[in-house]
Amino acid sequence: MSGQPMPCSPQEVASLFLFEKLTPEQLGRLCAAGRVELYQPGPVYTEGDPATCFYVMIEGTVVLSRRVGGDDVEVVRTSQRGVYSGAMQAYIGDRVRQVYNNSMRVTEPTRFFVLPAATFAEIMSEWFPMAVHLLEGLFFGTKSTQAAIGQRERLLALGSLSAGLTHELNNPAAAAVRATATLRERVAKMRHKLAVIAEGPFSREQLADLIEIQERTAERVAKAPVLSPLETSDREDALADWLEDNGIDHGWQLAPTFVQAGLDIDWLEQVAAAVGEEILPGAVGWLNYTIETELLMNEIDDSTNRISHLVDAAKQYSQLDRAPYRVVDVHELLDSTLLMLSGKIGPRIGVVKEYDRTVPEIPAYPAELNQVWTNLIDNAVSAINDAGGDGTLTVRTALDHERVLVEFRDTGPGIPPEIRGRIFDPFFTTKPVGQGTGLGLDISWRIVVNKHHGTLQVESVPGDTRFQVLLPLTAETPEEAA
């Protein structure tokens, strides 16, 4: 949109703070190369369009906005003379994409001094060469530093996750190794006991009954009930007494295994009736090895399933075998991140999941969202640790109109109001030197807002800090976004 041309006065241009130190010759050149335009209420330029002009407001009211999803979010509204916007990076040239980084509109008749972008770049290089070099260095240096530190932050997060994953994998792996060694020993003893039984004066019918009892005992192990500590103790005492009464030595050692397998006195009475008194001790010993073998195989199965679950969670977190952009269930991403960070969260912090399972799947970049969850959970854990180390992390999902809400709530000390507006700024951190780069929330904000067209906001009072991520249910495909 173009405005109504108006006369350009060097004296009026000189009254704007950007140009107050210029010479009369320089002011004359500005008026000759630029122009004054009057804009009626409405848009001046649109975010994403080629940046063709540099605007300095002479009088009126301007509103700057950024596009978030399908909405324009107002970021600045001012009537201050001399404020500027538009092609502010024209002096960098083609080394960056020259487009408007925001949208500008006016709410009342507003006059601007308008300078073509090419002229602005030429004048900057000619009049302020040292300043241009400094600005270029600042622009590219900050960009490079931010990328390098962002990469380092991701590597630090990866190192922390790797340490946590190694710790989590070590426990079930060690349990499986121990159980395998014990199982080998029990199977050897079972073979020896079977040889003793086979050499004894037992009929084929008695051996068949013993085999049948062994099969049914193995089935009972898989269906063993969960008992309270008091119930377990009472049943162990009763079984130990029964074994001692029936001439079986060391019954107190066998009773805990039988109780864990779900066996009771009625079952042992059936065994005694089936095999006879003379072979009952050998039969009970053989059944004990059978039960121990089943329990050990259950332990190995649980351990290996745990390892498989951890590996699946790591793959889900890293998204190594997934498309970079796809439809995802946010609960799967949250669960995998919580599992990967369980070592860092520790036992003193309670994790509460308030998931709304009716929330639909959304199109997203899952690996990037996992990075957002990681940063927000890490901040929550740090806040709780600052408050003494005991607290609660609550992860909540819900449907908020046409968006999915993912909320992380912690019971830490809260964010002071005076810094709340700066927490998403690059390199801003409240952590001690060496413990934070100040890029975690900045990266999260860019992923949520720029890449997913969502919203990231915070509400905080002492004991209740909530980071809320709002993601649209539908989004442009990567091709459309490009």
mmCIF file of N, CA and C in Angstrom, residues 8 25-36 53 113-120 122-123 127:
data_model
loop_
_atom_site.group_PDB
_atom_site.id
_atom_site.type_symbol
_atom_site.label_atom_id
_atom_site.label_comp_id
_atom_site.label_asym_id
_atom_site.label_seq_id
_atom_site.Cartn_x
_atom_site.Cartn_y
_atom_site.Cartn_z
ATOM 1 N N CYS A 8 8.495 17.377 1.425
ATOM 2 C CA CYS A 8 9.501 16.956 2.399
ATOM 3 C C CYS A 8 10.268 18.186 2.863
ATOM 4 N N GLU A 25 23.556 19.535 4.191
ATOM 5 C CA GLU A 25 23.717 18.829 2.934
ATOM 6 C C GLU A 25 23.143 17.411 3.015
ATOM 7 N N GLN A 26 23.403 16.733 4.124
ATOM 8 C CA GLN A 26 22.885 15.385 4.277
ATOM 9 C C GLN A 26 21.359 15.376 4.363
ATOM 10 N N LEU A 27 20.782 16.365 5.068
ATOM 11 C CA LEU A 27 19.327 16.455 5.160
ATOM 12 C C LEU A 27 18.729 16.725 3.783
ATOM 13 N N GLY A 28 19.397 17.575 3.002
ATOM 14 C CA GLY A 28 18.915 17.840 1.654
ATOM 15 C C GLY A 28 18.932 16.585 0.799
ATOM 16 N N ARG A 29 19.988 15.783 0.947
ATOM 17 C CA ARG A 29 20.044 14.548 0.159
ATOM 18 C C ARG A 29 18.939 13.586 0.576
ATOM 19 N N LEU A 30 18.648 13.524 1.894
ATOM 20 C CA LEU A 30 17.560 12.650 2.349
ATOM 21 C C LEU A 30 16.242 13.051 1.711
ATOM 22 N N CYS A 31 15.964 14.341 1.719
ATOM 23 C CA CYS A 31 14.692 14.790 1.150
ATOM 24 C C CYS A 31 14.643 14.571 -0.356
ATOM 25 N N ALA A 32 15.829 14.667 -0.996
ATOM 26 C CA ALA A 32 15.852 14.464 -2.442
ATOM 27 C C ALA A 32 15.681 12.989 -2.792
ATOM 28 N N ALA A 33 16.284 12.093 -1.966
ATOM 29 C CA ALA A 33 16.216 10.657 -2.263
ATOM 30 C C ALA A 33 14.962 10.008 -1.700
ATOM 31 N N GLY A 34 14.462 10.576 -0.589
ATOM 32 C CA GLY A 34 13.289 9.995 0.051
ATOM 33 C C GLY A 34 12.044 10.808 -0.222
ATOM 34 N N ARG A 35 11.025 10.554 0.552
ATOM 35 C CA ARG A 35 9.755 11.255 0.356
ATOM 36 C C ARG A 35 8.949 11.209 1.657
ATOM 37 N N VAL A 36 8.017 12.107 1.776
ATOM 38 C CA VAL A 36 7.061 12.101 2.894
ATOM 39 C C VAL A 36 5.728 11.635 2.345
ATOM 40 N N CYS A 53 11.275 -0.508 1.661
ATOM 41 C CA CYS A 53 11.363 0.856 2.186
ATOM 42 C C CYS A 53 11.686 0.863 3.678
ATOM 43 N N PHE A 113 8.389 9.638 6.937
ATOM 44 C CA PHE A 113 9.477 9.886 6.002
ATOM 45 C C PHE A 113 9.881 8.519 5.485
ATOM 46 N N VAL A 114 9.834 8.332 4.165
ATOM 47 C CA VAL A 114 10.044 7.018 3.550
ATOM 48 C C VAL A 114 11.309 7.066 2.698
ATOM 49 N N LEU A 115 12.206 6.132 2.960
ATOM 50 C CA LEU A 115 13.462 6.059 2.220
ATOM 51 C C LEU A 115 13.542 4.700 1.539
ATOM 52 N N PRO A 116 13.758 4.659 0.221
ATOM 53 C CA PRO A 116 13.903 3.364 -0.461
ATOM 54 C C PRO A 116 15.044 2.556 0.169
ATOM 55 N N ALA A 117 14.855 1.225 0.230
ATOM 56 C CA ALA A 117 15.821 0.359 0.904
ATOM 57 C C ALA A 117 17.210 0.480 0.292
ATOM 58 N N ALA A 118 17.294 0.527 -1.051
ATOM 59 C CA ALA A 118 18.603 0.616 -1.710
ATOM 60 C C ALA A 118 19.309 1.922 -1.341
ATOM 61 N N THR A 119 18.539 3.027 -1.294
ATOM 62 C CA THR A 119 19.124 4.319 -0.921
ATOM 63 C C THR A 119 19.561 4.308 0.535
ATOM 64 N N PHE A 120 18.750 3.711 1.398
ATOM 65 C CA PHE A 120 19.096 3.610 2.816
ATOM 66 C C PHE A 120 20.416 2.857 2.981
ATOM 67 N N GLU A 122 22.810 2.466 0.748
ATOM 68 C CA GLU A 122 23.901 3.258 0.159
ATOM 69 C C GLU A 122 24.330 4.379 1.101
ATOM 70 N N ILE A 123 23.353 5.087 1.676
ATOM 71 C CA ILE A 123 23.665 6.199 2.574
ATOM 72 C C ILE A 123 24.355 5.695 3.837
ATOM 73 N N TRP A 127 27.939 7.181 4.702
ATOM 74 C CA TRP A 127 28.045 8.126 5.808
ATOM 75 C C TRP A 127 28.589 7.481 7.084
#
